[in-house]
Amino acid sequence: VRAPAPWLARPRCGTASGRATLAHAPPMTISLQPVKGTRDFYPAELRLRSWLFEIWRESARQHGFEEYDACVLESEELYVRKAGDEITEQLYSFDDKGGRRIALRPEMTPTLARLILQRKNALSFPLKWFTIPQCFRYERMTRGRKREHYQWNSDVVGQPGLVGELEVLSVLLMSLQKMGLTPQHVQVHLNDRRILNAVLEQLGVPPERHLPVMVVMDKRDKLAPEELERQLREQGLAPEQVRRLNEYLRMETLAQVRAALGDAQPLHDLERLLGLLDAAGYAGFAQFDITVVRGLSYYTGTVFEVRDAGATLRAICGGGRYDSLLSTFGGESIPAVGFGFGDVVIMELLADLKLLPQLTPAIDVAVIPFSEAQVPQALELSQAVRRAGLRADADFSFRKLKRALQRADEIGARTAVLLMPEELERGEVVVRDMAKREERRVPLQDYLAHPG
Ligand code: HAM
C-alpha cells in the first residue's frame, strides 16, 4: 500500500550551512509496508509471540537455565569463517560513523562464545544459558524463511559427554510438548558430524575438504541433484565418491551404517542418547538421520534438527555440539552444545495444526465513567484495582453504554464497573459480571476497599 504522507516532506538538497530545508517541498509517498522480509507485530500477533516466548522461557527455566542477552550489533569479524558457511554471505553489515565494520547478528552462538571468553575466569562452568534474540539474515525468502526472526537459544557450556546433549534436548522437547505437539507431529533428527567425517574419510576425501563438503551436503534439500553433484565435484569429489556418498545418505538405521563403516564410538553415543531420551519421557520423539549435516561449520559432534512429520516445512530448530568454536576465537577449547529454535516455522506449523491458543487481552476490570464529571471517581477506582495487583482499563471515551460494554468484551474484561450519575449520587457503582451479564449495585466505598 502506498499512501501519501503530507506531513513528511522530501528534504531538498543541503543548504550552504549543510542543513536540509524541508519547507515547500512536494509531499512524498512512503510505503506503509515493513521492510521486505521483516514483520510488524500488532497486539494480536504479539500476544501469540509472547505466548510462544513464555513456553520457551518456562521450559528453559524448569531445567535450571538462566537468561542472558547482548546487543544486536556485533563486529563483523565475529562471523568470518573459512568453510564458506552460507550465513556469512547473508550478513547485514555496514561501516559505522567511526569506520568500524558492524553486522546485525545473524545468530547468537558467536556472541555467546564472545561473552564466555570475556569473563572465562569469573564464570563457573558448566553454564546453562538461554536467550531469545532477534536475528537478521539477508535470505532468499521462501516459506518459513524471513530476513528477521526471533531465535530461542539454549546452550550448555563446559560440559563434555552426552549429558549436555540430554539437557538441551530435554529443554527443547519439553517446549514442544507444552505446545501440544506429539511424535506424530514433530521429530528430532539426530546425527553426529564424526560419523560424516568417518564416511568422508572412508571415501578418501582429504580432511581439509570435510567441512566445505559438509556445507554443500547441507544444501541437499535446496538444490537439484545435478547442481548438488556439481558443487560436490567442485569440492574435489569424483563421480564414484559422490555415488558412494549418496549410498550412505540413503541409509536409514545405525545398524546399516555400522555394517558399512565398521563399529565406531559416535554410533554408540547416538544409540545411548536415543535410549536416554526414551528414559526421560520423550519416547518416539527422536530418530537417527544420517542426512542431517547442518550448514554451520563449527559443529564437531552431535547435530540435530527438528522437522515436521510431513516434512513440508523448513527445519523448525537446529543445533549440535561445537567443542572448538571458543578456541577458534583465541581461547582454549571449552565443550559446548545447544540449539537455535526460530519463531517463524513453528508458528506456521501450529497454525496448520490448529494448535494456536485463542488469546484475548485479559483485563480484570473495565471502568466505565458516564461523562467527564465521573473522571475523578473513575481514576480513584482504577488505581484501587491496580494497587490490588489487577488490571484495570479506564474507558474515557464516554461512548454509549452499549458500545462501551462491547469494547469491554473485546478487551477481555471479567467485570465492568459503571459509574452512572444517579448511582454515584447515592454513593454506589454498578458492577457487571461480563460473562453472566448480571449487574449488582455496590457501595463505592465497599468496592474501593475490595476491588476486583
Ligand atoms: P540455524 O540452523 O542457522 O542455527 O538456525 C536455527 C533455527 O533458526 C532454524 O532452525 C530456524 O528455526 C531459525 N531460522 C534461521 N534462519 C531463519 C530465517 N531466515 N527465517 C526464519 N527462521 C530462521 C543457528 O543459528 C545456530 N547458531 C543454533 C545453535 C545454537 N547451535 C548451537 N547453539
Coordinates of C-alpha atoms and ligand atoms in Angstrom, one line a residue:
V1 CA 0.0 0.0 0.0
R2 CA 1.4 3.4 -0.9
A3 CA -0.2 6.3 0.8
P4 CA 0.5 10.0 0.6
A5 CA 2.1 11.3 3.8
P6 CA 1.7 15.0 3.6
W7 CA 3.3 15.5 7.0
L8 CA 6.6 14.2 5.6
A9 CA 8.3 16.3 3.0
R10 CA 11.2 15.2 0.9
P11 CA 14.3 17.2 2.0
R12 CA 15.7 19.5 -0.6
C13 CA 19.4 19.4 -1.3
G14 CA 21.5 20.6 1.5
T15 CA 21.8 24.4 2.0
A16 CA 25.0 26.3 2.3
S17 CA 25.0 25.7 6.0
G18 CA 24.9 22.0 5.4
R19 CA 21.3 21.6 6.7
A20 CA 18.5 20.3 4.6
T21 CA 15.5 22.5 4.0
L22 CA 12.1 20.9 4.5
A23 CA 9.9 23.9 3.6
H24 CA 7.9 24.0 0.4
A25 CA 9.0 20.5 -0.7
P26 CA 6.4 18.5 -2.6
P27 CA 4.7 15.8 -0.5
M28 CA 6.3 12.3 -0.9
T29 CA 4.7 8.9 -0.6
I30 CA 6.1 6.4 1.7
S31 CA 5.5 2.7 1.8
L32 CA 3.4 1.5 4.7
Q33 CA 4.8 -2.0 4.4
P34 CA 7.5 -3.2 6.7
V35 CA 11.0 -3.6 5.1
K36 CA 11.0 -6.7 2.9
G37 CA 11.4 -9.9 4.9
T38 CA 10.6 -8.2 8.2
R39 CA 7.4 -8.3 10.2
D40 CA 5.2 -6.0 12.2
F41 CA 3.6 -7.4 15.4
Y42 CA 0.2 -5.9 16.0
P43 CA -1.1 -6.6 19.6
A44 CA -3.0 -9.7 18.5
E45 CA 0.2 -11.1 16.9
L46 CA 2.4 -10.0 19.8
R47 CA 0.1 -11.9 22.2
L48 CA 0.8 -15.1 20.3
R49 CA 4.5 -14.3 20.2
S50 CA 4.6 -13.7 23.9
W51 CA 2.7 -17.0 24.5
L52 CA 5.4 -18.8 22.5
F53 CA 8.3 -17.0 24.3
E54 CA 6.7 -17.8 27.6
I55 CA 6.7 -21.6 26.8
W56 CA 10.4 -21.2 25.7
R57 CA 11.4 -19.3 28.8
E58 CA 9.5 -21.7 31.2
S59 CA 10.9 -24.8 29.6
A60 CA 14.5 -23.4 29.9
R61 CA 13.9 -22.2 33.5
Q62 CA 12.4 -25.5 34.5
H63 CA 15.8 -27.1 33.6
G64 CA 17.8 -24.5 35.5
F65 CA 18.9 -22.4 32.5
E66 CA 19.5 -18.7 33.1
E67 CA 18.6 -16.0 30.6
Y68 CA 21.2 -13.6 29.0
D69 CA 21.2 -11.0 26.3
A70 CA 23.5 -8.8 24.2
C71 CA 23.2 -6.1 21.6
V72 CA 22.0 -6.9 18.1
L73 CA 25.1 -5.1 16.7
E74 CA 28.3 -7.1 16.6
S75 CA 31.7 -6.6 15.0
E76 CA 31.6 -8.2 11.5
E77 CA 34.8 -10.1 12.2
L78 CA 32.9 -12.3 14.7
Y79 CA 31.3 -14.1 11.7
V80 CA 34.3 -14.6 9.5
R81 CA 34.6 -18.3 8.7
K82 CA 36.7 -20.3 6.2
A83 CA 34.4 -23.1 5.3
G84 CA 32.0 -21.0 3.2
D85 CA 29.1 -21.0 5.6
E86 CA 26.0 -19.5 3.9
I87 CA 25.4 -17.4 6.9
T88 CA 28.4 -15.2 6.3
E89 CA 27.1 -14.3 2.8
Q90 CA 23.8 -13.3 4.3
L91 CA 25.2 -10.7 6.7
Y92 CA 23.5 -7.3 7.1
S93 CA 26.7 -5.3 7.6
F94 CA 27.9 -1.7 7.3
D95 CA 30.5 0.8 8.3
D96 CA 29.5 2.8 11.3
K97 CA 30.4 6.5 11.6
G98 CA 33.7 5.6 13.2
G99 CA 34.6 3.4 10.3
R100 CA 34.1 0.1 12.2
R101 CA 32.7 -2.9 10.3
I102 CA 29.5 -3.7 12.1
A103 CA 26.9 -6.5 11.5
L104 CA 23.4 -7.2 12.7
R105 CA 23.8 -10.6 14.4
P106 CA 22.6 -13.4 12.1
E107 CA 22.7 -15.9 15.0
M108 CA 23.6 -15.9 18.7
T109 CA 26.3 -18.6 19.1
P110 CA 29.3 -16.4 18.2
T111 CA 28.0 -13.7 20.7
L112 CA 27.7 -16.4 23.4
A113 CA 31.3 -17.5 22.7
R114 CA 32.4 -13.9 22.9
L115 CA 30.6 -13.4 26.3
I116 CA 32.1 -16.5 27.7
L117 CA 35.6 -15.8 26.6
Q118 CA 35.4 -12.3 28.0
R119 CA 34.6 -13.5 31.6
K120 CA 36.1 -17.0 31.3
N121 CA 37.8 -16.8 34.7
A122 CA 34.9 -15.4 36.6
L123 CA 32.3 -17.8 35.3
S124 CA 31.6 -21.2 36.9
F125 CA 31.1 -24.0 34.5
P126 CA 29.1 -25.8 33.3
L127 CA 26.9 -22.9 32.3
K128 CA 23.3 -23.4 31.2
W129 CA 22.1 -20.3 29.5
F130 CA 19.2 -19.3 27.2
T131 CA 18.2 -16.2 25.3
I132 CA 15.6 -15.1 22.7
P133 CA 17.4 -12.7 20.4
Q134 CA 16.1 -11.2 17.1
C135 CA 18.5 -12.3 14.3
F136 CA 18.9 -10.9 10.8
R137 CA 19.9 -12.7 7.6
Y138 CA 19.6 -11.5 4.1
E139 CA 17.9 -14.7 2.9
R140 CA 16.3 -15.6 -0.3
M141 CA 12.8 -15.7 1.1
T142 CA 10.8 -18.9 1.0
R143 CA 8.1 -20.3 3.2
G144 CA 9.4 -20.2 6.8
R145 CA 12.4 -18.0 6.0
K146 CA 12.4 -14.3 6.6
R147 CA 15.1 -11.7 6.9
E148 CA 14.5 -11.3 10.6
H149 CA 13.4 -13.8 13.1
Y150 CA 13.5 -14.4 16.8
Q151 CA 15.6 -17.4 17.8
W152 CA 15.4 -19.1 21.1
N153 CA 18.8 -20.5 22.0
S154 CA 19.6 -22.8 24.9
D155 CA 23.2 -23.9 25.4
V156 CA 25.2 -25.9 27.9
V157 CA 28.9 -24.7 28.0
G158 CA 31.7 -26.6 29.8
Q159 CA 30.0 -30.0 29.9
P160 CA 31.6 -32.8 27.9
G161 CA 29.9 -36.1 27.2
L162 CA 26.3 -36.8 26.5
V163 CA 24.8 -35.0 29.5
G164 CA 24.9 -31.7 27.7
E165 CA 23.0 -33.1 24.7
L166 CA 20.5 -34.6 27.0
E167 CA 19.9 -31.4 28.9
V168 CA 19.4 -29.2 25.8
L169 CA 17.2 -31.9 24.0
S170 CA 15.1 -32.2 27.1
V171 CA 14.5 -28.4 27.2
L172 CA 13.7 -28.5 23.5
L173 CA 11.3 -31.5 23.7
M174 CA 9.5 -30.2 26.8
S175 CA 8.8 -27.0 24.9
L176 CA 7.3 -29.0 22.0
Q177 CA 5.1 -30.9 24.4
K178 CA 3.9 -27.7 26.1
M179 CA 2.8 -26.6 22.6
G180 CA 0.7 -29.7 22.3
L181 CA 3.0 -31.4 19.8
T182 CA 3.5 -35.2 19.8
P183 CA 5.9 -37.5 17.9
Q184 CA 3.1 -37.7 15.3
H185 CA 3.7 -34.0 14.6
V186 CA 7.4 -33.5 15.0
Q187 CA 10.6 -35.5 15.2
V188 CA 14.2 -34.7 16.3
H189 CA 16.5 -35.9 13.6
L190 CA 19.9 -36.8 15.2
N191 CA 23.3 -37.4 13.6
D192 CA 26.9 -36.9 14.5
R193 CA 29.5 -35.0 12.5
R194 CA 32.1 -37.6 13.5
I195 CA 30.1 -40.2 11.6
L196 CA 30.1 -38.0 8.5
N197 CA 33.8 -37.4 8.9
A198 CA 34.4 -41.2 9.1
V199 CA 32.3 -41.6 5.9
L200 CA 34.3 -39.0 4.0
E201 CA 37.5 -40.4 5.3
Q202 CA 36.5 -43.9 4.0
L203 CA 35.7 -42.3 0.6
G204 CA 39.1 -40.9 0.5
V205 CA 38.1 -37.2 0.9
P206 CA 41.1 -35.3 2.5
P207 CA 40.4 -34.0 6.0
E208 CA 40.7 -30.3 5.0
R209 CA 37.9 -30.8 2.5
H210 CA 35.4 -32.3 5.0
L211 CA 33.9 -29.1 6.2
P212 CA 33.4 -27.5 2.8
V213 CA 31.9 -30.7 1.6
M214 CA 29.5 -30.8 4.6
V215 CA 28.4 -27.2 3.9
V216 CA 27.5 -28.4 0.4
M217 CA 25.8 -31.5 1.7
D218 CA 23.6 -29.4 3.9
K219 CA 22.1 -27.8 0.8
R220 CA 20.8 -31.3 -0.3
D221 CA 17.2 -30.4 0.1
K222 CA 17.5 -27.0 -1.5
L223 CA 19.4 -27.9 -4.7
A224 CA 18.5 -30.1 -7.7
P225 CA 20.5 -33.4 -7.7
E226 CA 22.7 -32.2 -10.7
E227 CA 23.5 -28.9 -9.0
L228 CA 24.4 -30.7 -5.8
E229 CA 26.7 -33.1 -7.7
R230 CA 28.3 -30.2 -9.5
Q231 CA 29.1 -28.4 -6.2
L232 CA 30.4 -31.6 -4.7
R233 CA 32.6 -32.1 -7.8
E234 CA 33.8 -28.5 -7.3
Q235 CA 35.0 -29.6 -3.8
G236 CA 37.1 -32.3 -5.5
L237 CA 34.8 -35.3 -5.2
A238 CA 35.0 -37.8 -8.2
P239 CA 31.7 -39.2 -9.6
E240 CA 32.3 -42.5 -7.8
Q241 CA 32.8 -40.7 -4.5
V242 CA 29.5 -38.8 -5.0
R243 CA 27.8 -42.1 -5.8
R244 CA 29.0 -43.7 -2.6
L245 CA 28.2 -40.7 -0.5
N246 CA 24.7 -40.8 -1.8
E247 CA 24.5 -44.5 -0.9
Y248 CA 25.4 -43.6 2.7
L249 CA 22.9 -40.8 2.7
R250 CA 20.1 -43.3 1.8
M251 CA 20.9 -45.5 4.9
E252 CA 18.1 -45.4 7.5
T253 CA 19.5 -47.2 10.5
L254 CA 22.6 -47.1 12.7
A255 CA 23.0 -50.8 12.0
Q256 CA 23.3 -50.2 8.3
V257 CA 25.9 -47.5 8.8
R258 CA 27.8 -49.8 11.3
A259 CA 27.8 -52.6 8.7
A260 CA 29.3 -50.3 6.0
L261 CA 31.6 -48.2 8.2
G262 CA 32.6 -50.5 10.9
D263 CA 32.0 -50.0 14.6
A264 CA 32.7 -46.5 16.0
Q265 CA 32.2 -44.5 19.2
P266 CA 29.8 -41.9 17.7
L267 CA 27.5 -44.8 16.7
H268 CA 27.4 -46.0 20.3
D269 CA 26.9 -42.4 21.6
L270 CA 23.9 -41.9 19.4
E271 CA 22.4 -45.2 20.4
R272 CA 22.9 -44.3 24.1
L273 CA 21.4 -40.8 23.6
L274 CA 18.3 -42.2 21.9
G275 CA 17.9 -44.6 24.8
L276 CA 18.3 -41.9 27.5
L277 CA 15.8 -39.7 25.7
D278 CA 13.2 -42.5 25.9
A279 CA 14.0 -42.9 29.6
A280 CA 13.5 -39.1 30.1
G281 CA 9.9 -39.5 28.9
Y282 CA 10.4 -38.5 25.2
A283 CA 9.9 -41.9 23.7
G284 CA 9.2 -41.8 19.9
F285 CA 10.3 -38.1 19.6
A286 CA 13.9 -38.7 18.2
Q287 CA 15.4 -40.8 15.4
F288 CA 18.8 -41.3 13.8
D289 CA 19.1 -39.5 10.4
I290 CA 22.3 -39.6 8.5
T291 CA 21.2 -36.8 6.2
V292 CA 21.4 -34.2 9.0
V293 CA 24.6 -32.2 8.4
R294 CA 23.9 -28.6 9.5
G295 CA 25.1 -25.7 7.5
L296 CA 27.3 -24.1 10.2
S297 CA 30.9 -25.2 10.1
Y298 CA 31.5 -25.0 13.9
Y299 CA 29.7 -28.2 14.8
T300 CA 32.1 -31.0 15.9
G301 CA 29.9 -33.9 17.2
T302 CA 26.1 -34.4 17.7
V303 CA 24.0 -32.5 15.2
F304 CA 20.2 -32.3 15.2
E305 CA 17.2 -30.7 13.6
V306 CA 13.5 -30.7 14.5
R307 CA 11.3 -31.3 11.4
D308 CA 7.6 -31.5 11.0
A309 CA 6.4 -35.1 10.3
G310 CA 5.0 -34.2 6.9
A311 CA 8.4 -32.6 6.0
T312 CA 6.5 -29.9 4.3
L313 CA 8.3 -27.0 6.2
R314 CA 11.8 -25.9 6.7
A315 CA 13.7 -27.0 9.8
I316 CA 11.9 -25.9 13.0
C317 CA 15.0 -25.9 15.1
G318 CA 18.7 -26.8 14.7
G319 CA 21.7 -27.4 16.9
G320 CA 24.5 -29.5 18.0
R321 CA 27.9 -29.8 19.8
Y322 CA 30.6 -27.2 19.0
D323 CA 33.6 -28.0 21.1
S324 CA 36.1 -25.9 19.2
L325 CA 34.3 -22.7 18.5
L326 CA 35.7 -20.9 21.5
S327 CA 39.2 -22.0 20.6
T328 CA 38.8 -20.5 17.1
F329 CA 38.3 -17.1 18.8
G330 CA 41.6 -17.4 20.5
G331 CA 40.5 -19.1 23.8
E332 CA 41.1 -22.6 25.0
S333 CA 38.7 -25.3 23.9
I334 CA 35.5 -25.4 26.0
P335 CA 32.9 -28.1 25.2
A336 CA 29.5 -26.7 24.3
V337 CA 26.2 -27.9 22.9
G338 CA 23.0 -26.1 22.2
F339 CA 20.3 -25.2 19.7
G340 CA 18.5 -22.3 17.9
F341 CA 14.7 -22.5 17.6
G342 CA 13.1 -19.8 15.4
D343 CA 9.6 -18.4 15.8
V344 CA 8.6 -18.4 12.1
V345 CA 8.3 -22.1 11.2
I346 CA 6.9 -23.2 14.5
M347 CA 4.1 -20.6 14.3
E348 CA 3.2 -21.8 10.7
L349 CA 3.1 -25.4 11.9
L350 CA 1.0 -24.7 15.0
A351 CA -1.4 -22.7 12.8
D352 CA -1.7 -25.5 10.3
L353 CA -2.4 -28.0 13.1
K354 CA -4.8 -25.6 14.8
L355 CA -2.8 -25.7 18.0
L356 CA -2.5 -21.9 18.5
P357 CA -4.5 -20.7 21.5
Q358 CA -7.3 -18.1 21.3
L359 CA -5.8 -15.3 23.3
T360 CA -7.6 -12.1 24.5
P361 CA -6.0 -9.2 26.2
A362 CA -7.3 -10.3 29.6
I363 CA -8.3 -7.2 31.6
D364 CA -9.8 -7.8 35.0
V365 CA -11.9 -4.7 35.3
A366 CA -13.2 -2.2 32.7
V367 CA -14.0 1.1 34.4
I368 CA -16.7 3.0 32.5
P369 CA -17.5 6.6 33.6
F370 CA -20.7 8.1 32.1
S371 CA -19.2 11.5 31.4
E372 CA -16.3 13.9 32.2
A373 CA -18.0 14.5 35.6
Q374 CA -17.1 11.0 36.8
V375 CA -13.4 11.1 35.8
P376 CA -12.1 11.6 39.4
Q377 CA -14.0 8.6 40.7
A378 CA -13.0 6.5 37.7
L379 CA -9.4 7.3 38.3
E380 CA -9.6 6.5 42.0
L381 CA -11.4 3.3 41.3
S382 CA -9.0 2.2 38.5
Q383 CA -6.0 2.9 40.8
A384 CA -7.6 0.9 43.6
V385 CA -7.9 -2.1 41.2
R386 CA -4.3 -1.7 40.0
R387 CA -3.0 -1.4 43.6
A388 CA -4.7 -4.7 44.3
G389 CA -2.5 -6.2 41.6
L390 CA -5.2 -6.5 39.0
R391 CA -5.6 -4.9 35.5
A392 CA -7.9 -2.0 35.1
D393 CA -8.8 -0.3 31.8
A394 CA -10.4 3.1 32.2
D395 CA -12.6 3.9 29.2
F396 CA -12.6 7.7 28.9
S397 CA -14.3 7.8 25.5
F398 CA -17.8 8.5 27.0
R399 CA -19.5 6.5 24.3
K400 CA -22.9 4.9 24.5
L401 CA -23.1 2.3 27.2
K402 CA -23.8 -0.5 24.7
R403 CA -20.6 0.3 22.8
A404 CA -18.6 0.7 26.0
L405 CA -19.7 -2.8 27.1
Q406 CA -18.9 -4.2 23.6
R407 CA -15.4 -2.8 24.0
A408 CA -15.1 -4.2 27.5
D409 CA -15.9 -7.6 25.9
E410 CA -13.3 -7.1 23.2
I411 CA -10.5 -6.4 25.7
G412 CA -11.5 -9.5 27.7
A413 CA -12.7 -7.7 30.8
R414 CA -14.1 -10.0 33.5
T415 CA -16.1 -7.3 35.1
A416 CA -17.2 -3.8 34.2
V417 CA -17.7 -1.1 36.8
L418 CA -20.2 1.5 35.5
L419 CA -20.0 5.0 37.0
M420 CA -23.5 6.4 36.5
P421 CA -24.5 9.9 37.8
E422 CA -27.6 8.8 39.7
E423 CA -26.0 5.8 41.4
L424 CA -22.9 7.8 42.2
E425 CA -25.0 10.4 43.9
R426 CA -26.3 7.6 46.2
G427 CA -22.6 6.5 46.7
E428 CA -23.0 3.4 44.6
V429 CA -21.4 1.9 41.4
V430 CA -22.9 -0.8 39.1
V431 CA -20.7 -3.9 38.9
R432 CA -21.4 -6.1 35.9
D433 CA -20.2 -9.7 35.5
M434 CA -19.4 -9.7 31.8
A435 CA -19.8 -13.5 31.3
K436 CA -23.0 -13.9 33.2
R437 CA -24.3 -10.5 32.1
E438 CA -25.5 -9.8 35.6
E439 CA -25.4 -6.5 37.4
R440 CA -25.4 -5.5 41.0
R441 CA -25.2 -2.2 42.9
V442 CA -22.3 -1.9 45.3
P443 CA -21.4 1.0 47.6
L444 CA -18.4 2.8 46.1
Q445 CA -16.5 2.7 49.4
D446 CA -17.0 -1.1 49.6
Y447 CA -15.7 -1.5 46.1
L448 CA -12.7 0.7 46.8
A449 CA -11.9 -1.4 49.9
H450 CA -12.3 -4.7 48.0
P451 CA -11.7 -4.0 44.3
G452 CA -11.8 -6.6 41.5
Ligands
HAM1 P1 20.5 -22.3 12.4 O1 20.1 -23.7 11.9 O2 21.1 -21.4 11.4 O3 21.3 -22.5 13.7 O4 19.2 -21.6 12.9 C1 18.4 -22.2 13.9 C2 16.9 -22.0 13.6 O5 16.6 -20.6 13.5 C3 16.4 -22.6 12.4 O6 16.1 -24.0 12.5 C4 15.1 -21.8 12.2 O7 14.1 -22.2 13.1 C5 15.5 -20.4 12.6 N1 16.0 -19.6 11.4 C6 17.2 -19.5 10.9 N2 17.2 -18.7 9.9 C7 15.9 -18.2 9.7 C8 15.3 -17.3 8.8 N3 15.9 -16.7 7.9 N4 14.0 -17.1 9.0 C9 13.3 -17.7 10.0 N5 13.8 -18.6 10.8 C10 15.1 -18.8 10.7 C11 21.9 -21.5 14.4 O8 21.7 -20.3 14.2 C12 22.8 -21.9 15.5 N6 23.5 -20.8 16.0 C13 22.0 -22.6 16.6 C14 22.8 -23.1 17.7 C15 22.8 -22.6 19.0 N7 23.7 -24.1 17.7 C16 24.2 -24.2 18.9 N8 23.6 -23.3 19.7

